[in-house]
């Protein structure tokens, strides 16, 4: 009996004192030795990172099973260059699941979208690789002849919706750039503005124009960006960044990597629609606002914003869409190929560029983007480019639709009136009455 | 006797050419003898005199000798007389009268000829001896060779003569080198050479023949501990140690192949490099005694390999700067601090010294002034009290840095920092990684191993301690796994 107890004690002591990661430590040490010398920048990034502090080394993320599609043998171990959300999810389970179910993760499935079609036909594959897939993510292909088994057409790629060989979607380092994988970086607007900028969705520019952006750049040093806990109003209070409103923790809600959780509208399509469970999502966002604003302030913003979206939809988006439908149905387009006709480009820019700019400007309180870069451009091109191009077909149905729209819709009737009357109507508030129906619409 | 010699000379000096010839020959002979005696007695010690004594005067002597028959011939042609008539005219009857052993004149000429031969043999010997001296090689073509001369004197081979490595032994080597020298004289005179002189020098003697006279491969075994100190660019210029245990074995016995495996008797390593510059490899292969060979090729390079691009690897492929060592700026500073000639108590000395010697200067004079301004200005501005208390120290530091600059930078030959990088290791150029990289693959797609511990164990890597990785491991250290691995590799791996 005593013998057994001793044996048991021995086993317990022995197993406790042998480091479980011994074999791995040797491999880990070998990776570090060479890469410290050969890739000093990368190594330093890692060395200063939280990963290093927690003994997460090269091999912990890059080790691969021999049977994985992108696994290759390197200096004594099977590894993979590509670290996918699945790999990160070994430790960051919650984040992995949130990302996997988010709109970001679907960004790579754009091959059938108009955007990808446009880039492929008017540009070409290299354009699509560097342009579209740079943000949206590539469908990563395997090339057995490549040293790291990844096709050069799809690697490097850090697009946020990358389709990985292991089936996982996304790329964590789109926001948490390797090899520092910094929280602070992802909390800064610059991280998002890698993609959310430009003529079709100038979120970065709108943010910079807004009070929020102004305050952020004034107080960037006081934003406590490196803090582990980052609750708005508690750990920082000077300004919100993109992450604050869309992802980060509030006093009641935890951080979520599902970026759509606080979005009530989708401003992406030609005609904006409310998202599923939009009231709940609106409440989620309002919760963020309330860290700094009173409730009437937050409600007031949504009141103004919602009416704007309805106006855009009904005054420009729906009519232009319907005109395009008639043009297509009546086979008026000269070329069969989509984007082979000038009216298609006009319509595309009307909603995809100008219309989105206007809506994004309104959503984030960017006055210039709401009006001059937004509705001003929409109106100019709707009235004096799109409609003339549609009329040029001389199709009775198209002409009838346009005539009726301009004659019957009070929002468009101004075209047939004189300026003096219109000015008087603005002063008296009569013109404004036309838009009353957009306020408080449910 | 003197009268007779005077008459003889008079007889030869038939016209201006003849007079010039006689004068040149006689005077250069006399001066040569005087200088030689002076040097033998130790009265003349200036080495530069050797250049004149052993090269100029023998040459003038020969020119004079050649001029004499030329003058005689032209004189004879001009007057239209026969030699006999002319001899009678120029010399006394007694001199030209035929005798059993030739006329007196013939005897005189014979004696002088013997003296000339003895003199010229002696002078040639002295000339060759002189030309074998490093001083000759280093200073005769001053502009071209000065950088090599300066770095040679400061090198591990400073006591090995240039010709021991560059010329070699035997008549053929001698003739080769003299013929080559002839071209070099022309090239130096008309500045036909490139600046800086391009490397590698392709017509060097076979390195194995040269180097292995002293360094024979049987002795390349075991390990060599190399400690590199770098002084950080912080206020106290703190030392950072990189300690490598170099595995230098040829691997003949016990299968312990190390770095000198490349030149082991049983391995023949050959390679073809782009334009034979020995930088970018097109392929590299190893042949074993049984005739088998393995070749690694860079398939990305589209290049037609010519026979002259193929080379058998030898000492100088790695030790390409065994003697004429041009230092990297930081290495020169680190060495000076280590030797104590650059004072570490000067704040930021490593950083400031680097800034001073790597400035972009138009010429040496500007550089010296610039180095002085940089240092003096910095300490006056940033550490005024320290500067006034330690002015002498700062002055001497300036002098040390100017000396470092002077040794390594040569404006006349366009030699700036990094003009001649060393291929040893992989510090100042690709070195080992020219072949040990991922671009060269064999037929199965395998690459040449480029594992860090293949050639050396690492005992410290820019660390605070010289044997950092051998000391007790701290489990909280970020690099704990690496230290553990390196310690084991050293203790168990060899």
Short mmCIF file of N, CA, C and O in Angstrom, two decimals, chain A residues 19 21-22 24-38 43 46-47 52-53 55-57 60 75, chain B residues 426 433 436 448-453 458 461-462 469 474-486 488-489:
data_model
loop_
_atom_site.label_atom_id
_atom_site.label_comp_id
_atom_site.label_asym_id
_atom_site.label_seq_id
_atom_site.Cartn_x
_atom_site.Cartn_y
_atom_site.Cartn_z
N UNK A 19 7.60 20.61 -17.52
CA UNK A 19 6.76 21.58 -18.23
C UNK A 19 6.03 20.89 -19.37
O UNK A 19 6.64 20.15 -20.15
N UNK A 21 4.87 22.04 -22.01
CA UNK A 21 5.16 22.55 -23.35
C UNK A 21 6.61 22.33 -23.75
O UNK A 21 7.13 23.03 -24.60
N UNK A 22 7.26 21.35 -23.11
CA UNK A 22 8.70 21.22 -23.31
C UNK A 22 9.12 21.05 -24.77
O UNK A 22 9.96 21.80 -25.26
N UNK A 24 7.37 21.74 -27.38
CA UNK A 24 6.98 22.94 -28.09
C UNK A 24 7.92 24.09 -27.83
O UNK A 24 8.17 24.90 -28.71
N UNK A 25 8.42 24.15 -26.59
CA UNK A 25 9.31 25.25 -26.23
C UNK A 25 10.56 25.23 -27.10
O UNK A 25 11.05 26.27 -27.52
N UNK A 26 11.03 24.00 -27.40
CA UNK A 26 12.21 23.89 -28.25
C UNK A 26 11.92 24.44 -29.64
O UNK A 26 12.71 25.20 -30.19
N UNK A 27 10.78 24.05 -30.19
CA UNK A 27 10.40 24.55 -31.53
C UNK A 27 10.19 26.06 -31.47
O UNK A 27 10.69 26.81 -32.31
N UNK A 28 9.46 26.50 -30.45
CA UNK A 28 9.18 27.93 -30.30
C UNK A 28 10.48 28.72 -30.25
O UNK A 28 10.64 29.73 -30.92
N UNK A 29 11.43 28.20 -29.46
CA UNK A 29 12.71 28.88 -29.32
C UNK A 29 13.46 28.95 -30.63
O UNK A 29 14.11 29.96 -30.93
N UNK A 30 13.34 27.90 -31.41
CA UNK A 30 14.05 27.88 -32.69
C UNK A 30 13.48 28.94 -33.64
O UNK A 30 14.22 29.66 -34.28
N UNK A 31 12.15 29.02 -33.69
CA UNK A 31 11.52 30.04 -34.55
C UNK A 31 12.01 31.41 -34.16
O UNK A 31 12.39 32.23 -35.01
N UNK A 32 11.99 31.68 -32.85
CA UNK A 32 12.33 33.01 -32.35
C UNK A 32 13.77 33.36 -32.68
O UNK A 32 14.09 34.48 -33.07
N UNK A 33 14.65 32.35 -32.53
CA UNK A 33 16.07 32.59 -32.76
C UNK A 33 16.33 33.15 -34.16
O UNK A 33 16.98 34.17 -34.32
N UNK A 34 15.79 32.46 -35.16
CA UNK A 34 16.08 32.88 -36.53
C UNK A 34 15.33 34.15 -36.89
O UNK A 34 15.88 35.03 -37.53
N UNK A 35 14.07 34.21 -36.52
CA UNK A 35 13.27 35.35 -36.98
C UNK A 35 13.64 36.64 -36.27
O UNK A 35 13.37 37.72 -36.77
N UNK A 36 14.27 36.50 -35.11
CA UNK A 36 14.77 37.71 -34.45
C UNK A 36 15.83 38.37 -35.33
O UNK A 36 15.91 39.59 -35.44
N UNK A 37 16.61 37.51 -35.98
CA UNK A 37 17.68 38.01 -36.85
C UNK A 37 17.16 38.34 -38.26
O UNK A 37 17.48 39.36 -38.82
N UNK A 38 16.34 37.43 -38.79
CA UNK A 38 15.97 37.57 -40.20
C UNK A 38 14.80 38.51 -40.43
O UNK A 38 14.66 39.08 -41.50
N UNK A 43 9.69 40.69 -35.54
CA UNK A 43 9.99 40.16 -34.22
C UNK A 43 9.76 41.21 -33.14
O UNK A 43 9.20 40.93 -32.09
N UNK A 46 6.14 41.72 -32.42
CA UNK A 46 5.65 40.65 -31.54
C UNK A 46 6.18 40.84 -30.12
O UNK A 46 5.45 40.71 -29.14
N UNK A 47 7.47 41.15 -30.01
CA UNK A 47 8.15 41.25 -28.71
C UNK A 47 7.44 42.26 -27.81
O UNK A 47 7.36 42.09 -26.60
N UNK A 52 3.39 38.35 -26.68
CA UNK A 52 4.69 38.02 -26.10
C UNK A 52 4.60 37.95 -24.58
O UNK A 52 5.15 37.05 -23.95
N UNK A 53 3.87 38.89 -24.02
CA UNK A 53 3.72 38.92 -22.57
C UNK A 53 3.08 37.64 -22.05
O UNK A 53 3.35 37.21 -20.94
N UNK A 55 3.35 34.70 -23.50
CA UNK A 55 4.07 33.52 -23.99
C UNK A 55 3.41 32.87 -25.20
O UNK A 55 3.46 31.65 -25.39
N UNK A 56 2.72 33.67 -25.97
CA UNK A 56 2.19 33.16 -27.23
C UNK A 56 3.24 33.47 -28.29
O UNK A 56 3.51 34.63 -28.57
N UNK A 57 3.90 32.42 -28.79
CA UNK A 57 5.01 32.65 -29.72
C UNK A 57 4.62 32.19 -31.12
O UNK A 57 3.51 31.70 -31.34
N UNK A 60 2.76 28.93 -31.83
CA UNK A 60 1.41 28.78 -31.29
C UNK A 60 0.34 29.16 -32.32
O UNK A 60 -0.73 28.58 -32.35
N UNK A 75 11.96 24.05 -41.35
CA UNK A 75 12.93 23.97 -40.25
C UNK A 75 12.47 23.07 -39.11
O UNK A 75 12.54 23.44 -37.94
N UNK B 426 27.18 37.31 -41.98
CA UNK B 426 26.08 37.94 -42.73
C UNK B 426 25.77 39.29 -42.12
O UNK B 426 24.62 39.70 -42.02
N UNK B 433 24.28 33.77 -46.57
CA UNK B 433 22.93 33.67 -47.13
C UNK B 433 22.90 33.81 -48.65
O UNK B 433 21.84 33.73 -49.26
N UNK B 436 22.81 29.95 -48.67
CA UNK B 436 21.88 29.40 -47.67
C UNK B 436 20.63 30.28 -47.63
O UNK B 436 20.46 31.11 -46.75
N UNK B 448 18.78 24.81 -49.31
CA UNK B 448 19.95 24.60 -48.46
C UNK B 448 19.59 25.11 -47.07
O UNK B 448 18.99 26.17 -46.93
N UNK B 449 19.96 24.34 -46.09
CA UNK B 449 19.62 24.68 -44.71
C UNK B 449 20.13 26.08 -44.35
O UNK B 449 21.27 26.43 -44.66
N UNK B 450 19.26 26.89 -43.75
CA UNK B 450 19.75 28.20 -43.31
C UNK B 450 19.41 28.42 -41.84
O UNK B 450 19.20 29.52 -41.38
N UNK B 451 19.35 27.31 -41.14
CA UNK B 451 19.09 27.34 -39.71
C UNK B 451 20.18 28.16 -39.00
O UNK B 451 21.36 28.03 -39.31
N UNK B 452 19.78 28.98 -38.05
CA UNK B 452 20.75 29.86 -37.38
C UNK B 452 21.83 29.09 -36.63
O UNK B 452 22.96 29.56 -36.50
N UNK B 453 21.46 27.92 -36.09
CA UNK B 453 22.44 27.21 -35.29
C UNK B 453 23.22 26.19 -36.13
O UNK B 453 23.97 25.39 -35.61
N UNK B 458 24.33 30.15 -30.35
CA UNK B 458 24.18 31.56 -29.98
C UNK B 458 24.11 31.65 -28.46
O UNK B 458 23.21 31.08 -27.85
N UNK B 461 22.78 37.51 -27.72
CA UNK B 461 22.34 38.17 -28.95
C UNK B 461 21.95 39.59 -28.57
O UNK B 461 20.89 39.81 -28.02
N UNK B 462 22.86 40.51 -28.81
CA UNK B 462 22.66 41.90 -28.40
C UNK B 462 22.16 41.94 -26.95
O UNK B 462 21.19 42.61 -26.64
N UNK B 469 22.61 33.67 -22.54
CA UNK B 469 21.69 32.53 -22.65
C UNK B 469 22.15 31.32 -21.84
O UNK B 469 21.46 30.30 -21.81
N UNK B 474 14.91 32.76 -16.75
CA UNK B 474 13.84 33.44 -16.03
C UNK B 474 12.54 33.12 -16.77
O UNK B 474 12.34 33.52 -17.91
N UNK B 475 11.67 32.36 -16.11
CA UNK B 475 10.47 31.89 -16.82
C UNK B 475 9.52 33.02 -17.19
O UNK B 475 8.66 32.84 -18.03
N UNK B 476 9.67 34.17 -16.56
CA UNK B 476 8.77 35.27 -16.91
C UNK B 476 9.27 36.07 -18.11
O UNK B 476 8.58 36.94 -18.61
N UNK B 477 10.48 35.76 -18.55
CA UNK B 477 11.05 36.48 -19.68
C UNK B 477 10.24 36.18 -20.95
O UNK B 477 9.87 35.04 -21.20
N UNK B 478 10.01 37.23 -21.71
CA UNK B 478 9.28 37.07 -22.97
C UNK B 478 9.99 36.07 -23.89
O UNK B 478 9.36 35.31 -24.61
N UNK B 479 11.31 36.08 -23.83
CA UNK B 479 12.08 35.21 -24.72
C UNK B 479 12.51 33.91 -24.02
O UNK B 479 13.49 33.29 -24.42
N UNK B 480 11.77 33.52 -23.02
CA UNK B 480 12.13 32.35 -22.24
C UNK B 480 12.36 31.11 -23.10
O UNK B 480 13.37 30.43 -22.99
N UNK B 481 11.43 30.85 -24.01
CA UNK B 481 11.54 29.65 -24.85
C UNK B 481 12.80 29.70 -25.72
O UNK B 481 13.46 28.69 -25.94
N UNK B 482 13.10 30.89 -26.19
CA UNK B 482 14.27 31.03 -27.06
C UNK B 482 15.55 30.76 -26.27
O UNK B 482 16.45 30.06 -26.73
N UNK B 483 15.60 31.29 -25.08
CA UNK B 483 16.80 31.11 -24.25
C UNK B 483 16.98 29.63 -23.91
O UNK B 483 18.09 29.09 -23.94
N UNK B 484 15.86 29.01 -23.59
CA UNK B 484 15.89 27.60 -23.23
C UNK B 484 16.42 26.77 -24.41
O UNK B 484 17.28 25.91 -24.26
N UNK B 485 15.91 27.10 -25.58
CA UNK B 485 16.31 26.39 -26.79
C UNK B 485 17.80 26.59 -27.08
O UNK B 485 18.52 25.63 -27.37
N UNK B 486 18.27 27.81 -26.97
CA UNK B 486 19.65 28.11 -27.33
C UNK B 486 20.63 27.50 -26.32
O UNK B 486 21.71 27.04 -26.68
N UNK B 488 20.12 24.77 -24.57
CA UNK B 488 20.17 23.33 -24.85
C UNK B 488 20.97 23.03 -26.10
O UNK B 488 21.73 22.08 -26.15
N UNK B 489 20.75 23.84 -27.11
CA UNK B 489 21.44 23.61 -28.37
C UNK B 489 22.94 23.63 -28.15
O UNK B 489 23.69 22.80 -28.66
#
